[in-house]
Amino acid sequence: MISTQQQFHTNQDNNFDAIVIGAGFSGLYMLYRLREAGLRARAYEASADVGGVWYTNRYPGARCDSESIIYNYTFSEELLQEWTWTSRFPEQAEILSYLNFVADKFDLRRDIQFNTRITEAHFDEMNNRWMLQTDDGTSLSAKYFISGVGMHSTTNIPNFKGLETFEGDWYHTGQWPHEKVDFNGKRVGVIGTGSSGIQAIPVIAKEAEHLTVFQRTPVYSTPARNHPYDPEFIRETKANYSEIIREIRKSRGGSILRDYNDRSAMEDTPEVRLREYEKMYEKGGLGLQATYKDLLVNEAANETVSEFIRSKISARVKDPEVAEKLMPKYYYAAKRPALDTNYYETYNRENVTLVDVKSAPIESITPKGLRTTESEYELDVLVFATGYDSMTGSLFKIDIRGKGGMSLKEKWADGAKMRTYLGMAVAGFPNFFLIANAESPAALSNMPVVIQQQVEWIDDCIAYFREHGVDTIEAKAEAEEDWSKHCKEVADKTLYSKGDSWYTGANIEGKPRGFLIYVGGVAAYRKKCDEVAAKAYVGFSLSSARETVS
Ligand SMILES: Cc1cc2nc3c(=O)[nH]c(=O)nc-3n(C[C@H](O)[C@H](O)[C@H](O)COP(=O)(O)OP(=O)(O)OC[C@H]3O[C@@H](n4cnc5c(N)ncnc54)[C@H](O)[C@@H]3O)c2cc1C
């Protein structure tokens, strides 16, 4: 076989022990751990600075739905004590400041190359090294290749006819300009009512002359009830972080604040149920879905909470016809639920119109605005809140090839064929690791918890190689098959796989459908990963330069 070495001419300085892609939560911590372990490591980041999605998603109202005190790293007690969050649900700018603080504290920038996109990564079987290429034509090589590309770092702009003819300005929430966008006196159109749209719409409505919202599918949203933190609460939190960390690790969603109780919704009378839902609704945050243990497995139980939220929408929106359009009909939380601040009330404003583009689809973007099959709308500014090409989007932009020149994109081409072992390794792609991607609980959890666990697992795995003289580690096809089957079996027992959303790839036209998340929860996932490590990485083939051990 022809060595890919022959196609690349790497400069000695560009040969690393490990290359990490991305400088968001995943890439930053991975880089830190590798460096601490004494490896020569470098991270490559397409953006101009650290932060990942929090660098790019600067749209009005952008904030986190995880509670700030747990939306952070927990590996360093010093870091936990030095950083102080100001409110329950931090804004984008505060999260970005946090990640900058981390990068400065651990002096990470010296090993990150910004404004550089990795375009190719090919495994060279002669030398057991990954050969990479950047968009500025530089060739690199590394023994370990680790992806922290992010599951929401590639924006999705639906293929609307005529966008290039639009005479106004247009933006995507996920690639927002750094300077303030002025909506004053403008006729603004927002396409999309997922989490980003729900955060941006109330803020834009306050400024715009008129706001027209184009909605395809309504999303269940409940009040965030954000508030500044009391210094006493912060003091207690900082004193109790070790307990908080223990709780998070035992939880299902990587959160202490919305753990699942063990009663069925069907065990309670309608009156008691209503009281329970009211209590959780008043607390704010995402806890409502944890009111009962079976809301995501039992259709009748789910209908009780879905109906409860629909009744709240009806109470919050004055015009019954508009309220009806805003009411989701699918299973609550089967598609990511949103948190809002005055989202539904925004539709009571004189300057806001809701347009249902499911019944009258968008035909084209025109020079003066947008045309649906029913009407024409004149607009000065268009905002795409149309989400991301989630999970595989950023990975598939890179030409990743494993043994025998096998392309990752081709291997996973059909959603039904997507396979990983533990969401971190792929058969045929030795010494390649994934962080926070498919077939892990990341998408359904407070993500820094899973990111931290996976980074530590990968770091331990590499340390094990080095101690035992292992040259390559590769997931076995049967281990991959079993893990994917397990992920599917667990998902099929729930209502998650029954929704049309980015969870299943249904938000992107033509994208193969599949349910790519491990829904067994953070605690069960950690246990499984730890077992694999304790059994000398069972399910992986390890090879030294001389022999292969199965
Ligand atoms: C608006 C928004 C709200 C969110 N709210 C929450 C929340 O409430 N709770 C929660 O847990 N999670 C939330 N998330 C998910 C969030 O993505 C994760 O919590 C976390 O930030 C993921 O970090 P990451 O490092 O894995 O990925 P990212 O932050 O996406 O970072 C990946 C980086 O890799 C870079 N990259 C990609 N491809 C390449 C390439 N080929 N070459 C070089 N660089 C590349 C990208 O530029 C990006 O900077 C939210 C996401 C968004 C967009």
Coordinates of C-alpha atoms and ligand atoms in Angstrom, one line a residue:
M1 CA 0.0 0.0 0.0
I2 CA 1.2 3.5 -0.7
S3 CA 2.1 5.4 2.4
T4 CA 0.3 8.7 2.8
Q5 CA 3.7 9.9 4.0
Q6 CA 4.6 10.2 0.3
Q7 CA 1.8 12.7 -0.2
F8 CA 2.7 15.0 2.7
H9 CA 5.9 16.9 3.3
T10 CA 5.8 17.7 7.0
N11 CA 8.3 20.0 8.6
Q12 CA 9.9 18.5 11.7
D13 CA 8.3 21.3 13.9
N14 CA 4.9 20.1 12.7
N15 CA 5.2 16.5 14.0
F16 CA 3.3 16.2 17.3
D17 CA 2.4 13.5 19.7
A18 CA -1.2 14.7 19.5
I19 CA -3.3 17.1 17.5
V20 CA -6.6 18.3 18.8
I21 CA -9.2 20.1 16.7
G22 CA -11.1 22.9 18.3
A23 CA -10.7 25.3 21.2
G24 CA -14.1 25.1 22.8
F25 CA -14.8 23.3 26.1
S26 CA -13.6 20.0 24.6
G27 CA -10.4 21.2 22.9
L28 CA -9.2 23.4 25.7
Y29 CA -9.4 20.7 28.3
M30 CA -8.0 18.0 26.1
L31 CA -5.0 20.2 25.3
Y32 CA -4.4 20.9 29.0
R33 CA -4.5 17.2 29.9
L34 CA -2.2 16.1 27.1
R35 CA 0.3 18.8 28.0
E36 CA 0.2 17.9 31.7
A37 CA 0.9 14.3 30.6
G38 CA 4.1 15.5 28.9
L39 CA 2.9 15.1 25.3
R40 CA 3.9 17.5 22.6
A41 CA 0.3 18.6 21.7
R42 CA -1.2 21.4 19.6
A43 CA -4.8 22.5 19.0
Y44 CA -6.0 24.0 15.8
E45 CA -9.0 26.3 15.8
A46 CA -10.8 27.8 12.8
S47 CA -12.0 30.8 14.8
A48 CA -9.8 33.7 15.8
D49 CA -9.9 32.9 19.5
V50 CA -11.0 30.4 22.2
G51 CA -14.7 29.7 23.1
G52 CA -16.1 27.4 20.4
V53 CA -19.9 28.1 20.0
W54 CA -19.6 30.8 22.7
Y55 CA -17.2 32.7 20.4
T56 CA -19.5 32.5 17.4
N57 CA -23.1 32.6 18.8
R58 CA -23.2 36.3 19.8
Y59 CA -26.9 36.8 18.8
P60 CA -29.1 39.0 20.9
G61 CA -30.3 37.1 24.0
A62 CA -27.8 34.2 23.5
R63 CA -27.4 32.4 26.8
C64 CA -27.0 29.0 28.4
D65 CA -29.9 26.8 29.5
S66 CA -27.7 24.9 31.9
E67 CA -27.3 26.5 35.3
S68 CA -24.0 28.4 35.4
I69 CA -22.6 26.9 38.6
I70 CA -22.5 23.5 36.9
Y71 CA -21.8 24.7 33.3
N72 CA -18.1 24.7 34.0
Y73 CA -15.1 22.5 34.4
T74 CA -14.7 20.9 37.8
F75 CA -11.2 19.4 37.5
S76 CA -9.5 22.2 39.3
E77 CA -10.6 23.3 42.8
E78 CA -8.5 26.4 42.3
L79 CA -10.5 27.3 39.2
L80 CA -13.8 26.6 40.9
Q81 CA -12.8 29.0 43.7
E82 CA -11.4 31.7 41.5
W83 CA -14.3 32.0 39.0
T84 CA -17.6 33.5 40.1
W85 CA -20.8 33.4 37.9
T86 CA -23.1 36.4 38.2
S87 CA -26.4 34.8 37.3
R88 CA -28.3 31.5 37.1
F89 CA -28.3 31.3 33.3
P90 CA -25.2 33.1 32.0
E91 CA -25.1 35.1 28.8
Q92 CA -22.9 34.3 25.9
A93 CA -20.4 37.0 26.8
E94 CA -20.0 35.7 30.4
I95 CA -19.4 32.1 29.2
L96 CA -16.9 33.4 26.7
S97 CA -15.1 35.4 29.5
Y98 CA -15.0 32.2 31.5
L99 CA -13.3 30.2 28.7
N100 CA -10.8 33.1 28.2
F101 CA -10.1 32.9 31.9
V102 CA -9.4 29.2 31.7
A103 CA -7.2 29.7 28.6
D104 CA -5.2 32.4 30.5
K105 CA -5.0 30.6 33.8
F106 CA -3.5 27.5 32.2
D107 CA -1.6 29.3 29.6
L108 CA -3.2 27.4 26.8
R109 CA -3.0 29.8 23.9
R110 CA 0.7 29.2 23.3
D111 CA -0.2 25.8 22.0
I112 CA -3.3 26.8 19.9
Q113 CA -3.1 27.9 16.3
F114 CA -6.1 30.1 15.6
N115 CA -7.6 31.0 12.3
T116 CA -6.6 27.6 11.0
R117 CA -9.0 24.9 9.8
I118 CA -8.0 21.3 9.5
T119 CA -9.1 20.0 6.1
E120 CA -7.7 16.5 5.9
A121 CA -6.6 13.8 8.3
H122 CA -5.3 10.5 6.8
F123 CA -4.0 7.6 8.7
D124 CA -0.6 6.4 7.5
E125 CA -0.4 2.7 8.1
M126 CA 3.3 2.4 7.4
N127 CA 4.2 4.7 10.3
N128 CA 1.0 4.5 12.4
R129 CA 0.6 8.3 12.3
W130 CA -2.1 10.7 11.4
M131 CA -1.1 13.0 8.5
L132 CA -3.1 16.3 8.5
Q133 CA -3.5 19.2 6.3
T134 CA -4.6 22.7 7.1
D135 CA -6.5 25.3 5.0
D136 CA -3.3 27.3 4.6
G137 CA -1.5 24.4 3.0
T138 CA 0.5 23.3 6.0
S139 CA 1.1 19.6 6.6
L140 CA 1.2 18.2 10.1
S141 CA 1.6 14.8 11.6
A142 CA 0.6 13.3 15.0
K143 CA 0.4 9.9 16.7
Y144 CA -3.0 10.7 18.2
F145 CA -5.7 12.7 16.5
I146 CA -8.5 14.0 18.7
S147 CA -11.7 15.7 17.5
G148 CA -13.2 18.4 19.6
V149 CA -15.0 19.9 16.6
G150 CA -18.2 20.4 18.4
M151 CA -21.7 19.1 17.6
H152 CA -23.1 22.6 16.9
S153 CA -20.2 24.4 15.2
T154 CA -21.5 24.1 11.6
T155 CA -24.5 26.4 10.9
N156 CA -27.4 25.3 8.9
I157 CA -28.9 27.7 6.3
P158 CA -31.7 26.0 4.4
N159 CA -31.3 26.1 0.7
F160 CA -33.8 28.9 0.0
K161 CA -34.0 30.1 -3.6
G162 CA -33.0 33.7 -4.1
L163 CA -31.0 34.4 -1.0
E164 CA -28.2 36.0 -3.1
T165 CA -30.7 38.5 -4.5
F166 CA -31.7 39.9 -1.0
E167 CA -30.9 43.6 -0.9
G168 CA -31.0 43.9 2.9
D169 CA -28.6 42.4 5.5
W170 CA -28.8 38.8 6.7
Y171 CA -27.3 36.9 9.6
H172 CA -27.2 33.4 11.1
T173 CA -27.4 33.3 14.9
G174 CA -24.5 30.9 14.9
Q175 CA -22.1 33.2 13.0
W176 CA -23.2 36.6 14.5
P177 CA -21.0 39.7 13.9
H178 CA -18.9 41.0 16.8
E179 CA -20.3 44.5 16.5
K180 CA -23.9 45.3 17.5
V181 CA -26.5 44.8 14.8
D182 CA -28.9 47.7 14.8
F183 CA -32.5 46.7 14.3
N184 CA -33.9 50.2 15.1
G185 CA -36.5 51.3 12.6
K186 CA -36.0 48.1 10.6
R187 CA -38.5 45.5 9.3
V188 CA -36.9 42.3 10.6
G189 CA -37.7 38.7 9.7
V190 CA -36.6 35.8 11.9
I191 CA -36.7 32.3 10.3
G192 CA -36.8 29.5 12.9
T193 CA -38.2 29.1 16.4
G194 CA -35.8 26.6 18.1
S195 CA -33.8 27.5 21.2
S196 CA -31.8 30.3 19.5
G197 CA -34.9 31.9 17.9
I198 CA -36.7 31.8 21.2
Q199 CA -33.9 33.6 22.9
A200 CA -33.4 36.2 20.1
I201 CA -37.0 37.0 19.2
P202 CA -38.0 38.9 22.5
V203 CA -34.8 41.0 22.3
I204 CA -35.1 41.9 18.6
A205 CA -38.8 42.7 19.0
K206 CA -38.0 45.4 21.5
E207 CA -35.8 47.2 18.9
A208 CA -37.3 46.5 15.5
E209 CA -40.0 48.6 13.9
H210 CA -41.7 45.3 12.9
L211 CA -40.7 41.7 13.5
T212 CA -42.1 38.9 11.4
V213 CA -41.4 35.4 12.8
F214 CA -41.5 32.5 10.3
Q215 CA -42.2 29.3 12.2
R216 CA -42.1 25.8 10.8
T217 CA -42.4 23.8 14.0
P218 CA -43.3 25.3 17.4
V219 CA -41.1 24.2 20.3
Y220 CA -42.1 23.7 23.9
S221 CA -40.7 26.5 25.9
T222 CA -41.0 27.3 29.6
P223 CA -39.7 30.3 31.6
A224 CA -36.0 30.3 32.5
R225 CA -36.6 32.5 35.5
N226 CA -33.1 33.8 35.4
H227 CA -31.8 35.9 38.3
P228 CA -28.6 37.3 39.6
Y229 CA -26.9 35.1 42.2
D230 CA -26.9 36.0 45.8
P231 CA -23.3 36.2 47.3
E232 CA -24.4 33.8 50.0
F233 CA -25.5 31.2 47.5
I234 CA -22.2 31.5 45.7
R235 CA -20.3 31.1 49.0
E236 CA -22.2 27.9 49.8
T237 CA -21.8 26.6 46.3
K238 CA -18.0 27.1 46.4
A239 CA -17.8 25.5 49.8
N240 CA -19.8 22.4 48.6
Y241 CA -18.3 21.7 45.1
S242 CA -17.0 18.3 46.1
E243 CA -20.6 17.2 47.0
I244 CA -22.0 18.9 43.8
I245 CA -19.5 17.0 41.7
R246 CA -20.5 13.7 43.3
E247 CA -24.2 14.4 42.6
I248 CA -23.6 15.4 39.0
R249 CA -21.7 12.2 38.3
K250 CA -24.5 10.1 39.8
S251 CA -27.2 11.9 37.8
R252 CA -28.7 11.2 34.5
G253 CA -28.3 14.6 32.8
G254 CA -25.1 15.8 34.4
S255 CA -27.0 18.1 36.6
I256 CA -27.8 18.2 40.3
L257 CA -30.8 20.4 39.8
R258 CA -33.1 18.3 37.7
D259 CA -32.7 14.8 38.7
Y260 CA -35.4 12.4 38.0
N261 CA -37.8 11.4 40.7
D262 CA -39.1 7.9 40.9
R263 CA -42.9 8.3 40.6
S264 CA -45.0 7.8 37.5
A265 CA -47.1 10.6 36.3
M266 CA -50.0 8.2 36.1
E267 CA -49.8 7.4 39.9
D268 CA -51.0 10.8 40.8
T269 CA -54.5 12.3 40.4
P270 CA -54.9 15.2 37.9
E271 CA -55.0 17.7 40.8
V272 CA -51.8 16.4 42.4
R273 CA -50.1 16.3 39.0
L274 CA -51.1 19.9 38.2
R275 CA -49.6 21.0 41.6
E276 CA -46.4 19.1 40.8
Y277 CA -46.1 20.7 37.4
E278 CA -46.9 24.2 38.7
K279 CA -44.1 23.8 41.3
M280 CA -41.5 22.8 38.7
Y281 CA -42.7 25.5 36.3
E282 CA -42.4 28.2 39.0
K283 CA -38.8 27.0 39.7
G284 CA -37.8 27.7 36.1
G285 CA -35.0 25.9 34.3
L286 CA -35.3 22.5 32.6
G287 CA -36.5 20.7 35.7
L288 CA -40.1 20.2 34.4
Q289 CA -39.1 17.2 32.4
A290 CA -37.9 15.6 35.6
T291 CA -41.2 16.0 37.5
Y292 CA -42.0 12.3 36.9
K293 CA -39.8 9.4 36.0
D294 CA -41.8 8.3 33.0
L295 CA -42.4 11.5 31.1
L296 CA -40.0 10.4 28.4
V297 CA -41.0 6.8 28.2
N298 CA -44.8 6.7 28.5
E299 CA -46.9 8.4 25.9
A300 CA -49.9 9.0 28.3
A301 CA -47.6 10.5 30.9
N302 CA -45.9 12.7 28.4
E303 CA -49.3 14.0 27.2
T304 CA -50.1 15.2 30.7
V305 CA -47.0 17.5 30.8
S306 CA -47.4 18.5 27.1
E307 CA -51.0 19.6 27.8
F308 CA -49.8 21.5 30.9
I309 CA -47.4 23.5 28.8
R310 CA -49.9 24.1 26.1
S311 CA -52.3 25.5 28.7
K312 CA -49.5 27.9 29.8
I313 CA -49.0 29.0 26.2
S314 CA -52.7 29.7 25.9
A315 CA -52.6 31.8 29.1
R316 CA -49.5 33.8 27.9
V317 CA -50.7 34.6 24.4
K318 CA -53.7 36.9 24.1
D319 CA -54.8 36.0 20.6
P320 CA -56.2 32.4 20.6
E321 CA -55.3 31.9 17.0
V322 CA -51.7 32.9 17.5
A323 CA -51.6 30.8 20.7
E324 CA -52.9 27.8 18.8
K325 CA -50.1 28.2 16.1
L326 CA -47.5 28.3 18.9
M327 CA -48.6 25.0 20.5
P328 CA -46.5 22.0 19.8
K329 CA -48.3 18.7 19.2
Y330 CA -45.4 16.3 19.5
Y331 CA -44.0 14.6 22.7
Y332 CA -42.6 17.2 25.1
A333 CA -38.8 17.0 25.3
A334 CA -38.5 14.5 22.4
K335 CA -37.1 17.6 20.6
R336 CA -34.9 19.9 22.7
P337 CA -37.2 22.0 24.9
A338 CA -36.3 25.7 25.2
L339 CA -36.1 28.1 28.1
D340 CA -37.3 31.7 27.6
T341 CA -37.7 35.1 29.0
N342 CA -41.0 36.6 27.7
Y343 CA -41.0 34.6 24.5
Y344 CA -44.8 34.0 24.3
E345 CA -45.6 37.4 25.6
T346 CA -43.7 38.9 22.7
Y347 CA -46.5 37.8 20.4
N348 CA -48.8 40.2 22.3
R349 CA -46.9 43.1 20.9
E350 CA -48.3 45.3 18.1
N351 CA -45.1 45.1 16.2
V352 CA -44.8 41.3 16.0
T353 CA -46.4 38.9 13.5
L354 CA -46.2 35.1 13.5
V355 CA -46.3 33.3 10.1
D356 CA -46.8 29.6 9.9
V357 CA -44.5 28.3 7.2
K358 CA -45.6 24.7 7.6
S359 CA -49.0 25.4 6.1
A360 CA -47.6 28.1 3.7
P361 CA -44.0 27.2 3.0
I362 CA -41.3 29.7 2.1
E363 CA -41.0 29.8 -1.7
S364 CA -38.1 32.1 -2.1
I365 CA -36.1 35.0 -0.7
T366 CA -36.7 38.0 -2.9
P367 CA -34.6 41.2 -3.3
K368 CA -37.2 43.0 -1.0
G369 CA -37.9 40.2 1.5
L370 CA -39.4 36.8 1.5
R371 CA -42.3 35.1 -0.3
T372 CA -44.3 32.2 1.0
T373 CA -46.9 30.3 -1.0
E374 CA -49.5 32.7 0.4
S375 CA -47.9 36.1 0.8
E376 CA -45.0 38.4 0.3
Y377 CA -43.2 40.1 3.2
E378 CA -41.0 43.2 2.8
L379 CA -37.9 43.0 5.1
D380 CA -34.8 45.1 5.7
V381 CA -33.0 42.4 7.8
L382 CA -33.3 38.6 7.8
V383 CA -32.1 36.5 10.7
F384 CA -31.6 32.8 10.2
A385 CA -32.2 31.0 13.5
T386 CA -32.2 27.7 11.7
G387 CA -29.8 25.8 13.9
Y388 CA -26.8 23.6 13.0
D389 CA -25.8 20.6 11.0
S390 CA -25.5 18.8 14.3
M391 CA -23.2 15.9 15.3
T392 CA -21.6 15.1 11.9
G393 CA -21.6 18.5 10.2
S394 CA -18.2 19.7 11.3
L395 CA -16.6 16.2 11.1
F396 CA -17.8 15.7 7.5
K397 CA -16.2 18.9 6.4
I398 CA -12.8 17.3 7.1
D399 CA -11.6 14.5 4.8
I400 CA -10.9 11.9 7.5
R401 CA -9.5 8.6 6.2
G402 CA -8.6 5.6 8.3
K403 CA -7.0 2.3 7.3
G404 CA -7.1 1.3 3.7
G405 CA -8.1 4.9 2.8
M406 CA -11.6 4.4 4.3
S407 CA -13.4 7.7 4.5
L408 CA -15.3 8.4 7.7
K409 CA -18.0 10.2 5.7
E410 CA -18.5 7.2 3.5
K411 CA -18.4 4.8 6.5
W412 CA -21.2 6.8 8.1
A413 CA -22.8 7.9 4.9
D414 CA -26.1 6.4 5.7
G415 CA -27.4 7.4 9.1
A416 CA -28.3 3.8 9.8
K417 CA -24.6 2.8 9.3
M418 CA -23.3 5.3 11.9
R419 CA -21.2 3.4 14.4
T420 CA -18.9 4.3 17.2
Y421 CA -17.5 2.4 20.2
L422 CA -18.5 4.4 23.4
G423 CA -19.0 7.5 21.2
M424 CA -15.2 8.0 21.3
A425 CA -13.6 5.5 18.9
V426 CA -14.3 4.2 15.4
A427 CA -13.3 0.8 13.9
G428 CA -10.8 1.3 11.1
F429 CA -9.6 4.6 12.5
P430 CA -6.7 3.8 15.0
N431 CA -5.6 6.4 17.6
F432 CA -8.5 8.6 16.6
F433 CA -10.8 9.9 19.4
L434 CA -14.0 11.8 19.4
I435 CA -15.2 14.2 22.2
A436 CA -18.8 15.3 22.7
N437 CA -20.3 13.7 19.6
A438 CA -22.6 11.0 18.6
E439 CA -23.5 7.9 20.7
S440 CA -22.5 9.5 23.9
P441 CA -24.9 11.2 26.4
A442 CA -23.4 14.7 25.5
A443 CA -26.4 16.1 23.5
L444 CA -28.9 15.3 26.3
S445 CA -26.8 16.4 29.2
N446 CA -25.1 19.4 30.8
M447 CA -22.3 19.0 28.3
P448 CA -19.2 20.0 30.3
V449 CA -19.8 17.0 32.5
V450 CA -19.5 14.5 29.6
I451 CA -16.7 16.5 27.9
Q452 CA -14.6 16.4 31.1
Q453 CA -15.2 12.6 31.6
Q454 CA -14.4 11.8 28.0
V455 CA -11.3 13.9 28.0
E456 CA -10.0 12.2 31.1
W457 CA -10.9 8.8 29.7
I458 CA -9.0 9.5 26.5
D459 CA -6.0 10.9 28.5
D460 CA -5.9 7.7 30.7
C461 CA -6.1 5.6 27.6
I462 CA -3.2 7.3 26.0
A463 CA -1.2 7.0 29.2
Y464 CA -2.0 3.3 29.2
F465 CA -0.6 3.0 25.6
R466 CA 2.6 4.7 26.6
E467 CA 3.1 2.6 29.7
H468 CA 2.5 -0.7 27.9
G469 CA 4.4 0.1 24.7
V470 CA 1.2 0.1 22.7
D471 CA 1.5 1.7 19.3
T472 CA -2.1 1.8 18.1
I473 CA -5.5 1.3 19.7
E474 CA -8.5 0.6 17.5
A475 CA -12.2 -0.2 18.2
K476 CA -13.1 -3.7 17.1
A477 CA -16.0 -3.8 14.6
E478 CA -18.0 -6.1 16.9
A479 CA -17.6 -3.8 19.9
E480 CA -18.7 -0.9 17.8
E481 CA -21.7 -2.9 16.6
D482 CA -22.7 -3.9 20.1
W483 CA -22.4 -0.3 21.4
S484 CA -24.5 1.1 18.6
K485 CA -27.1 -1.6 19.1
H486 CA -27.2 -0.8 22.8
C487 CA -27.6 2.9 22.1
K488 CA -30.5 2.1 19.8
E489 CA -32.2 -0.3 22.2
V490 CA -32.1 2.2 25.0
A491 CA -33.4 5.0 22.8
D492 CA -36.2 2.8 21.4
K493 CA -37.6 2.4 24.9
T494 CA -38.1 6.1 25.1
L495 CA -40.0 8.8 23.2
Y496 CA -36.7 10.6 22.2
S497 CA -36.3 8.7 19.0
K498 CA -39.9 9.5 18.0
G499 CA -39.5 13.2 17.4
D500 CA -38.3 15.1 14.3
S501 CA -35.4 17.3 15.4
W502 CA -31.7 17.7 15.2
Y503 CA -31.5 14.7 17.6
T504 CA -32.5 12.6 14.6
G505 CA -31.0 14.7 11.7
A506 CA -34.5 15.7 10.6
N507 CA -33.8 19.4 10.7
I508 CA -31.5 19.2 7.6
E509 CA -33.1 18.5 4.3
G510 CA -31.9 15.2 2.8
K511 CA -29.8 14.2 5.9
P512 CA -30.1 10.5 6.7
R513 CA -32.2 9.9 9.8
G514 CA -30.9 8.1 12.8
F515 CA -31.0 8.5 16.5
L516 CA -27.4 9.2 17.5
I517 CA -27.5 9.8 21.2
Y518 CA -26.9 7.5 24.2
V519 CA -29.9 8.2 26.4
G520 CA -28.9 5.9 29.3
G521 CA -27.5 8.9 31.1
V522 CA -24.3 10.3 32.3
A523 CA -23.8 7.9 35.3
A524 CA -24.4 4.7 33.3
Y525 CA -22.2 6.0 30.6
R526 CA -19.3 6.7 32.9
K527 CA -19.7 3.3 34.5
K528 CA -19.5 1.6 31.1
C529 CA -16.4 3.6 30.0
D530 CA -14.7 2.9 33.3
E531 CA -15.4 -0.9 33.0
V532 CA -13.8 -0.9 29.5
A533 CA -10.7 0.8 30.9
A534 CA -10.5 -1.5 33.9
K535 CA -10.6 -4.5 31.6
A536 CA -7.5 -3.4 29.8
Y537 CA -9.6 -1.6 27.1
V538 CA -11.8 -4.6 26.2
G539 CA -13.4 -4.1 22.8
F540 CA -10.2 -2.5 21.4
S541 CA -7.4 -4.1 19.4
L542 CA -4.1 -2.9 20.8
S543 CA -0.9 -3.3 18.7
S544 CA 2.7 -2.7 19.5
A545 CA 5.2 -2.2 16.8
R546 CA 5.9 -5.9 16.9
E547 CA 2.5 -7.6 17.5
T548 CA -1.2 -7.3 17.7
V549 CA -3.1 -8.2 20.9
S550 CA -6.8 -8.9 20.6
Ligands
LIG1 C1 -26.6 28.7 21.5 C2 -26.1 27.5 22.2 C3 -26.6 27.3 23.5 C4 -26.1 26.1 24.1 N1 -26.6 25.9 25.4 C5 -26.1 24.8 26.1 C6 -26.6 24.5 27.4 O1 -27.4 25.3 28.0 N2 -26.0 23.5 28.1 C7 -25.2 22.6 27.5 O2 -24.7 21.7 28.1 N3 -24.7 22.9 26.2 C8 -25.2 23.9 25.5 N4 -24.8 24.1 24.2 C9 -23.9 23.1 23.6 C10 -22.5 23.6 23.5 O3 -22.1 23.4 22.2 C11 -21.6 22.7 24.5 O4 -22.0 23.0 25.8 C12 -20.1 23.1 24.4 O5 -19.9 24.4 24.3 C13 -19.4 22.2 23.3 O6 -18.0 22.5 23.4 P1 -17.1 21.8 22.3 O7 -15.7 22.3 22.5 O8 -17.4 20.4 22.2 O9 -17.6 22.4 20.9 P2 -17.6 23.8 20.3 O10 -17.9 24.8 21.3 O11 -18.6 23.8 19.1 O12 -16.2 24.0 19.7 C14 -15.7 23.4 18.6 C15 -14.7 24.2 17.9 O13 -14.0 23.5 16.9 C16 -13.7 24.3 15.8 N5 -13.6 23.5 14.6 C17 -14.6 22.7 14.0 N6 -14.1 22.2 12.9 C18 -12.8 22.6 12.8 C19 -11.7 22.3 11.9 N7 -11.9 21.5 10.8 N8 -10.5 22.9 12.1 C20 -10.3 23.8 13.1 N9 -11.3 24.1 14.0 C21 -12.5 23.5 13.9 C22 -14.9 25.3 15.8 O14 -14.6 26.5 15.1 C23 -15.2 25.5 17.3 O15 -14.7 26.6 17.8 C24 -25.2 25.2 23.5 C25 -24.8 25.5 22.2 C26 -25.3 26.6 21.5 C27 -24.8 26.8 20.1

